[in-house]
Coordinates of C-alpha atoms in Angstrom, one line a residue:
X1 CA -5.2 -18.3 -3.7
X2 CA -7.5 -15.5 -4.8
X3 CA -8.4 -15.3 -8.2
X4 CA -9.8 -12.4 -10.0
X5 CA -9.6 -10.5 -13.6
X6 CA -8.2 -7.5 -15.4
X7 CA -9.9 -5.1 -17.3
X8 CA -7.6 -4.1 -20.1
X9 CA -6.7 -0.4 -21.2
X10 CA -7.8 -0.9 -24.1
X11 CA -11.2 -2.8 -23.9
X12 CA -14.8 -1.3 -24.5
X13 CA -14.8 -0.3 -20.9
X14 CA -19.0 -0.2 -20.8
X15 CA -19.3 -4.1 -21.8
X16 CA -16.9 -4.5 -19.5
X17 CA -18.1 -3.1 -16.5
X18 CA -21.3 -4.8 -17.3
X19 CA -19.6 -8.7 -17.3
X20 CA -17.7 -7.5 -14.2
X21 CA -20.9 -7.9 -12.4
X22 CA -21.3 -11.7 -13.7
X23 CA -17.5 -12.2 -12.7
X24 CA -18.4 -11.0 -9.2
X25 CA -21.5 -13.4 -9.2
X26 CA -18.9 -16.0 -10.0
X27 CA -17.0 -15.5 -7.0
X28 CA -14.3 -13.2 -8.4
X29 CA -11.8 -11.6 -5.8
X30 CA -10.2 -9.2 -7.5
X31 CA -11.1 -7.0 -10.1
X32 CA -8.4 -4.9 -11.6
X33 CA -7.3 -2.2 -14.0
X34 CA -4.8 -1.3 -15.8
X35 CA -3.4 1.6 -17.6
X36 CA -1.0 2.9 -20.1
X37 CA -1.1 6.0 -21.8
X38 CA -4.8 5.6 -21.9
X39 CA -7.7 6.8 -20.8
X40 CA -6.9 6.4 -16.9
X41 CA -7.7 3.8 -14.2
X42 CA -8.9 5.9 -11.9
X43 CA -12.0 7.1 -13.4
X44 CA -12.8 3.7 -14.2
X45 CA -12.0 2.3 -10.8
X46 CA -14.5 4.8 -9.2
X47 CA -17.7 3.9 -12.0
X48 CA -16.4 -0.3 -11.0
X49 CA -17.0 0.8 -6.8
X50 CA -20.0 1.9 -7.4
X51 CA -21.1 -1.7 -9.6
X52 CA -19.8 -3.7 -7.5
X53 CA -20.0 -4.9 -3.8
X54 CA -17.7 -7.6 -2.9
X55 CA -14.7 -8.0 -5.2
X56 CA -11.1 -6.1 -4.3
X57 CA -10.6 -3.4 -7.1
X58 CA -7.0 -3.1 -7.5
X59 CA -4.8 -0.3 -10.1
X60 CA -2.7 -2.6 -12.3
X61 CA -1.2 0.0 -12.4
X62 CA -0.7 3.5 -11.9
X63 CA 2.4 5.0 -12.6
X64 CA 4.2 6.9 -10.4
X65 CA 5.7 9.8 -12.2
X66 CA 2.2 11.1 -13.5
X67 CA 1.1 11.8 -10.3
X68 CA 2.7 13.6 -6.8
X69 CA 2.7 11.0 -3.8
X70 CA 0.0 13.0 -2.3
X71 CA -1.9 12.9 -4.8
X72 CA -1.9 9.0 -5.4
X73 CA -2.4 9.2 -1.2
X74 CA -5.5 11.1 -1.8
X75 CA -7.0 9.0 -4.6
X76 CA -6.1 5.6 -3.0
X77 CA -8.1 7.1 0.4
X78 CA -11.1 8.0 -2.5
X79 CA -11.8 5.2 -4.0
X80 CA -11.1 2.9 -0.4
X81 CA -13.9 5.2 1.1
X82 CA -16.5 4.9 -2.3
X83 CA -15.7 1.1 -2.4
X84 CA -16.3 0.6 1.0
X85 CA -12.4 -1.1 2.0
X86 CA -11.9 -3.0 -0.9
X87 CA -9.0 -1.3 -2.8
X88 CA -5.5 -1.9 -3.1
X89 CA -3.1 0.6 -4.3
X90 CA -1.1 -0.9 -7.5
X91 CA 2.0 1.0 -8.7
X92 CA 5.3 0.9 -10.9
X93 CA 7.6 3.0 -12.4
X94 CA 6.3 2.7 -16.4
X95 CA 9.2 2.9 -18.5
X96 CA 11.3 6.2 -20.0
X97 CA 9.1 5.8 -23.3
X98 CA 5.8 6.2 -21.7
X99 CA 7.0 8.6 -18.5
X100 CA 9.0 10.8 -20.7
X101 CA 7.5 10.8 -24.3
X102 CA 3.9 11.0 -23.0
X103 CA 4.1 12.8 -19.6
X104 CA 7.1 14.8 -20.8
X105 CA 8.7 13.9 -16.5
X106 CA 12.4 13.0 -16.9
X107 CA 12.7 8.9 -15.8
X108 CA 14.6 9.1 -13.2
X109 CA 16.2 7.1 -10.2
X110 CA 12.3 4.8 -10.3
X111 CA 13.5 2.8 -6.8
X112 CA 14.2 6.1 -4.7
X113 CA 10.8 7.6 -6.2
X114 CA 8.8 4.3 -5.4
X115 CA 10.3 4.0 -2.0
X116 CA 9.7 7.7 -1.1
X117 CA 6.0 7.3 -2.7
X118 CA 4.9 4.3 -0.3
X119 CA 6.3 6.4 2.7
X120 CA 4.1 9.7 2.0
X121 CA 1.3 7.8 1.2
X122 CA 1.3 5.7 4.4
X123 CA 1.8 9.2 6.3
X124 CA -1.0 10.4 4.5
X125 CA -3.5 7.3 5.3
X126 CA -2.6 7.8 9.0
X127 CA -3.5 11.7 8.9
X128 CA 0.0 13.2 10.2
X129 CA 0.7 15.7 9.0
X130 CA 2.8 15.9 5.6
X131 CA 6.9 16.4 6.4
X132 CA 8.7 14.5 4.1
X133 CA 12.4 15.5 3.3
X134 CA 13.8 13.0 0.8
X135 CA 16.1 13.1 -2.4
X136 CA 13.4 12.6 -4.5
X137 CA 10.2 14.6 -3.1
X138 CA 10.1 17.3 -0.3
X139 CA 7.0 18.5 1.2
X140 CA 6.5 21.4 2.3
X141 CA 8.7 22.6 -0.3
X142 CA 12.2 23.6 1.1
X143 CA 12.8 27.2 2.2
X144 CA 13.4 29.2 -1.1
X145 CA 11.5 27.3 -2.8
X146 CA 8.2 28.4 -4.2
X147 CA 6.2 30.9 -2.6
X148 CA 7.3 30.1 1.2
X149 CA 3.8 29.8 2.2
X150 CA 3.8 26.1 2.2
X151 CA 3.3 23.7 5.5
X152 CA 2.4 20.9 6.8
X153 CA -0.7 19.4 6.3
X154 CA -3.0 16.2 6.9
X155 CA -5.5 14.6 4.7
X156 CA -8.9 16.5 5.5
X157 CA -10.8 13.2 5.4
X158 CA -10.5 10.3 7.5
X159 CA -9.6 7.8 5.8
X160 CA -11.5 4.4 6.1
X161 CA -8.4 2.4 6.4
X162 CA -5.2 3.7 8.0
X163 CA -3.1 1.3 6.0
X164 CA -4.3 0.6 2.2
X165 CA -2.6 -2.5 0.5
X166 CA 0.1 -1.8 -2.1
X167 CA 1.5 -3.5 -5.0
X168 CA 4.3 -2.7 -6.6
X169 CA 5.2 -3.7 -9.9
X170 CA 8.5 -4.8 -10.4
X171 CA 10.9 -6.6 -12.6
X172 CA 14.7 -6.4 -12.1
X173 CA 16.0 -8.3 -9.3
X174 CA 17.3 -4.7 -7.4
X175 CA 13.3 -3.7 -7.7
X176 CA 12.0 -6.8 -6.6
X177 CA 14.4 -6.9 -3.9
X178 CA 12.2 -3.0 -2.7
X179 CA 9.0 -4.5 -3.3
X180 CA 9.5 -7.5 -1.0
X181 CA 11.2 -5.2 1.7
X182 CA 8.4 -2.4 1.8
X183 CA 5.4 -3.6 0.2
X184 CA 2.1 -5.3 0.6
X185 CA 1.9 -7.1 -2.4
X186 CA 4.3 -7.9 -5.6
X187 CA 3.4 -7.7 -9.3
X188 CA 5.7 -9.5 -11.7
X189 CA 5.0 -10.0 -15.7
X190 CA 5.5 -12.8 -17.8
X191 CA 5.5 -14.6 -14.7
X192 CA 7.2 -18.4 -15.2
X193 CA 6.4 -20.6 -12.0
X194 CA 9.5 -23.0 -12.7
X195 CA 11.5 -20.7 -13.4
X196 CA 10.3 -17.8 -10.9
X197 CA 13.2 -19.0 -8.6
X198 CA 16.1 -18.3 -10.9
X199 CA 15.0 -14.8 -12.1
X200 CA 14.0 -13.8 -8.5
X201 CA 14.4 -15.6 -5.8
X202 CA 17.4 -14.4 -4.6
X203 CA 16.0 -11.0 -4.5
X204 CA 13.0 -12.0 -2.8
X205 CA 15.2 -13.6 0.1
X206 CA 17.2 -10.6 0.9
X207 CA 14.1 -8.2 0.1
X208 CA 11.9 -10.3 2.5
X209 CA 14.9 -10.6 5.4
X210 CA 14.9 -6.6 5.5
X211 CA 11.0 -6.6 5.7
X212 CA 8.8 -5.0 8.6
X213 CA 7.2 -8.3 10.2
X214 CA 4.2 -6.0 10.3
X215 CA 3.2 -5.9 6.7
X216 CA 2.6 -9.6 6.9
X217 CA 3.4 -12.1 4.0
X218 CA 4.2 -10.8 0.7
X219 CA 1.2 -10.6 -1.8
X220 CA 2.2 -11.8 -5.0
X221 CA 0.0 -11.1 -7.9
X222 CA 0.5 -12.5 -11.5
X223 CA -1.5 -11.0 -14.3
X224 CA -1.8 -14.5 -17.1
X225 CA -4.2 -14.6 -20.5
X226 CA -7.0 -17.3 -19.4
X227 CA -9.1 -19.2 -22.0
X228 CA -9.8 -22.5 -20.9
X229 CA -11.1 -25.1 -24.1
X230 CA -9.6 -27.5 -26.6
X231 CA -9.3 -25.1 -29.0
X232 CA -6.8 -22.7 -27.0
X233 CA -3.9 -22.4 -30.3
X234 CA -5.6 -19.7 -31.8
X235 CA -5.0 -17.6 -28.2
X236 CA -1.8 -19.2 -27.9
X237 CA -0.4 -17.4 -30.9
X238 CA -2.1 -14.1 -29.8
X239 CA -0.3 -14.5 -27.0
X240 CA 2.5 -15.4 -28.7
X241 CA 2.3 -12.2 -31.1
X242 CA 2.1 -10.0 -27.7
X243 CA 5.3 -11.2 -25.9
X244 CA 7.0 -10.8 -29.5
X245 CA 6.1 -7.0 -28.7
X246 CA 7.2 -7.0 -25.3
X247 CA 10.6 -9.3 -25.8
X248 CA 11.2 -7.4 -29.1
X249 CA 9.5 -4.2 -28.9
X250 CA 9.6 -2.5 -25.9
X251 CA 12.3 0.0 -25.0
X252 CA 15.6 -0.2 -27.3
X253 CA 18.2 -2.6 -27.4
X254 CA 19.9 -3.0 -24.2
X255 CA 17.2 -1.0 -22.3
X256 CA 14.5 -3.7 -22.2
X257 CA 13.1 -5.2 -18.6
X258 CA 11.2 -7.8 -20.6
X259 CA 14.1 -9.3 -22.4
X260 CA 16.4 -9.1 -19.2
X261 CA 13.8 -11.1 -17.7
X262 CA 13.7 -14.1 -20.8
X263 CA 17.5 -13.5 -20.4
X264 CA 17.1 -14.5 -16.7
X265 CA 14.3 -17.5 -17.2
X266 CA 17.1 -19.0 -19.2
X267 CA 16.5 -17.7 -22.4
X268 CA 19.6 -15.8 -23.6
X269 CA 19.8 -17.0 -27.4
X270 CA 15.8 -16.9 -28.0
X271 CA 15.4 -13.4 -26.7
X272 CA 18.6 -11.8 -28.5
X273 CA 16.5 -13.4 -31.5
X274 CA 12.9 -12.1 -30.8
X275 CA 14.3 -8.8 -30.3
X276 CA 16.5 -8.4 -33.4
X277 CA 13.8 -9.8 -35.9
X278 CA 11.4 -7.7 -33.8
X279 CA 13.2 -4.6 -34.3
X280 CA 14.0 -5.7 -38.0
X281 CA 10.5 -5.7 -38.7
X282 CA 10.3 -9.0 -38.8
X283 CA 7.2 -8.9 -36.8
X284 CA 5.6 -12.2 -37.7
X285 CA 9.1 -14.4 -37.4
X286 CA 10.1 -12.9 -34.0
X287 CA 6.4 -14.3 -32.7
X288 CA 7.5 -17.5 -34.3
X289 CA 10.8 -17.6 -32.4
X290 CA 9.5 -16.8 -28.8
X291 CA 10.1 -20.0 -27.0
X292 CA 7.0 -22.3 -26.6
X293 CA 7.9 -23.1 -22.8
X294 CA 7.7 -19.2 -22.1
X295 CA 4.4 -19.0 -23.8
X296 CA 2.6 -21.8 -22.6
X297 CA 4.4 -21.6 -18.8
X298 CA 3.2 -17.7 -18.2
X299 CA -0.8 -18.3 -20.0
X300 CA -3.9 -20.0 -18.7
X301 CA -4.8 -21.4 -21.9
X302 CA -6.0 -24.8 -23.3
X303 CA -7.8 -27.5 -21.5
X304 CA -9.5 -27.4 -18.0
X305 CA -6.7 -30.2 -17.1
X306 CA -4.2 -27.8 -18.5
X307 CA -5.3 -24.8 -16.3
X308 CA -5.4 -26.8 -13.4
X309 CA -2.0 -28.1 -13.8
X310 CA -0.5 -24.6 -14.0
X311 CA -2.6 -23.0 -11.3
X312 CA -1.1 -25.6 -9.0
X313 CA 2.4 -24.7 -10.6
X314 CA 1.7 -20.8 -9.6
X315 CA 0.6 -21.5 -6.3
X316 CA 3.7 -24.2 -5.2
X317 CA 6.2 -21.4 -6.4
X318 CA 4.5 -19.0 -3.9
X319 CA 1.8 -17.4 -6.2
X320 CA -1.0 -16.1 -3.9
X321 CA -3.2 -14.3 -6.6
X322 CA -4.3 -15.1 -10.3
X323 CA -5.5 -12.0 -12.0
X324 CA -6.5 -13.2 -15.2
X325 CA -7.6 -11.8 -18.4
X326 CA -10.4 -14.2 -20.1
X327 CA -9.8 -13.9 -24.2
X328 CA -12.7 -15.8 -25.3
X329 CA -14.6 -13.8 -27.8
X330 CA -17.9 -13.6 -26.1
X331 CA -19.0 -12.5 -22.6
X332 CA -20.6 -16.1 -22.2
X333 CA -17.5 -17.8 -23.1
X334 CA -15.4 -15.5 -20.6
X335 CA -17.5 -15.8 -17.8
X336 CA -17.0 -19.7 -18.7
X337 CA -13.4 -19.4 -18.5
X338 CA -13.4 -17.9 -15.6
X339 CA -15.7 -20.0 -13.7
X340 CA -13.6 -23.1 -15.1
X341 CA -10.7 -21.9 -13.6
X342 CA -12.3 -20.9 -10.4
X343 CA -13.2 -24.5 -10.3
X344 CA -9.6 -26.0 -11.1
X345 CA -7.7 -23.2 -8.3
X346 CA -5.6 -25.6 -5.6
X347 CA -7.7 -26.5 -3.0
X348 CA -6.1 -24.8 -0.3
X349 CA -7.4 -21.2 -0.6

């Protein structure tokens, strides 16, 4: 099991990058970062390559609609080449608030336009040159379209890798099913080991039966909170607070991936609950009713025994890496985290 951390989208991204160095001392593996409608990962990726000389950087992740297929192609090839190998392409869908209220894109058909995105960029990362002809994307454009002037064309540079890892982030069971057929590596949320089976293992099965034997076994990649002490209730109820927002807050009624997914775990009544008080404004009380087997189940937080019981719960239900985000409030107490879960990961790794 590999086990790295996340920079946030919304952390002071210079102390940061300067603890990312002591995480990589630590024997970090990963080092990823996210974004939102925020300053983006890309830049930030780039300044991290450059830091940094061991650890896999990773987008967690970039959305697809913001940016053509090429051009994620092109900036995956980038930062491979300034990071010498060691970074894997993250990407997902967003959601219609974020994809059409900030980029102004219609949100649109998200599998066909993931699907179509992993097969340009592949093309692009083994220099053919670019003829794609899909419902979603054409390149060259089609005749009568544009200018006319457009052809095919292959990536000037040569890549340093011909095939570059990619994640895909993916929630409902139809998109989990896609990312176990075509991609390297899977990113869930709000991941629940015991219950991982019941929300997705059925789409895993048939996703993994349709899968190319040559992409190997499938990555999967759970993002938790980590903060490893006896005095882990004051995280536990940030925590709690955040997946009030995501059960409650995100997307409308009926158009929510996170509460489909508590609805899934087994959670029916309690999410119906978070999300109406949630959505009432009833902020504080919809924290108060997301379940406490959810909260502590899908978090790294509390004692060293406590971390080293759940690692070994994320690894038996197939978890293969921990990106964690420490929450202590000081870069000493962070790195500590980290390095006590480093010291509690299963002992097969």
């Amino acid at each position: 099991m590999r086990l790295g951390i996340t920079i946030d989208y919304a952390e002071d991204f210079a102390g940061a990058a300067t603890e990312v160095r002591d995480f990589e001392r630590a024997g970090a593996d990963v080092i990823a970062v996210s974004e939102a409608y925020s300053f983006d990962a890309v830049s930030r990726l780039g300044y991290l390559a450059a830091v940094t000389s061991t650890a896999t950087l990773m987008s967690s992740i970039l959305p697809i609609y913001s940016r053509t297929p090429a051009l994620l192609a092109m900036t995956a090839a980038g930062l491979d080449s300034v990071s010498g190998g060691r970074f894997e392409l993250g990407l997902g869908s967003s959601g219609p608030q974020v994809i059409e209220g900030f980029h102004g894109v219609p949100f649109e058909r998200p599998l066909g336009h993931l699907r179509e995105t992993v097969e340009i960029c592949r093309s692009v990362w083994r220099r053919e040159p670019l003829e794609h002809s899909g419902r979603n994307y054409t390149v060259p454009l089609a005749e009568g379209q544009g200018s006319g002037l457009g052809k095919p064309l292959k990536l000037i540079n040569r890549p340093v890798r011909a095939s570059i890892p990619v994640a895909i982030a993916a929630l409902a069971p139809r998109a989990v099913q896609q990312a176990a057929e075509i991609a390297d590596g899977w990113l869930p949320f709000l991941y629940h080991p015991e219950r991982a089976a019941a929300a997705w293992g059925e789409a895993l099965a048939e996703g993994t039966a349709l899968r190319d034997p040559s992409l190997g076994p499938l990555d999967v990649i759970v993002g938790l909170p980590l903060y490893v002490g006896d005095d882990g209730d004051r995280m536990l109820d940030a925590y709690r607070q955040r997946m009030a927002l995501y059960l409650g807050g995100m997307g409308a009624r009926g158009a929510n991936f996170y509460n489909d997914l508590a609805v899934r775990y087994g959670y029916a009544d309690e999410a119906s609950r978070v999300q109406e008080l949630y959505l009432s404004g009833e902020k504080a009380a919809a924290a108060d009713s997301v379940p406490e087997d959810l909260v502590l189940a899908s978090s790294l937080i509390g004692t060293e025994s406590r971390v080293r019981e759940r690692l070994a719960a994320l690894a038996a239900s197939g978890v293969t890496t921990v990106v964690a985000q420490p929450l202590a409030p000081t870069a000493a107490g962070r790195l500590a985290s980290f390095e006590a879960a480093r010291a509690a990961l299963p002992t097969a790794r």
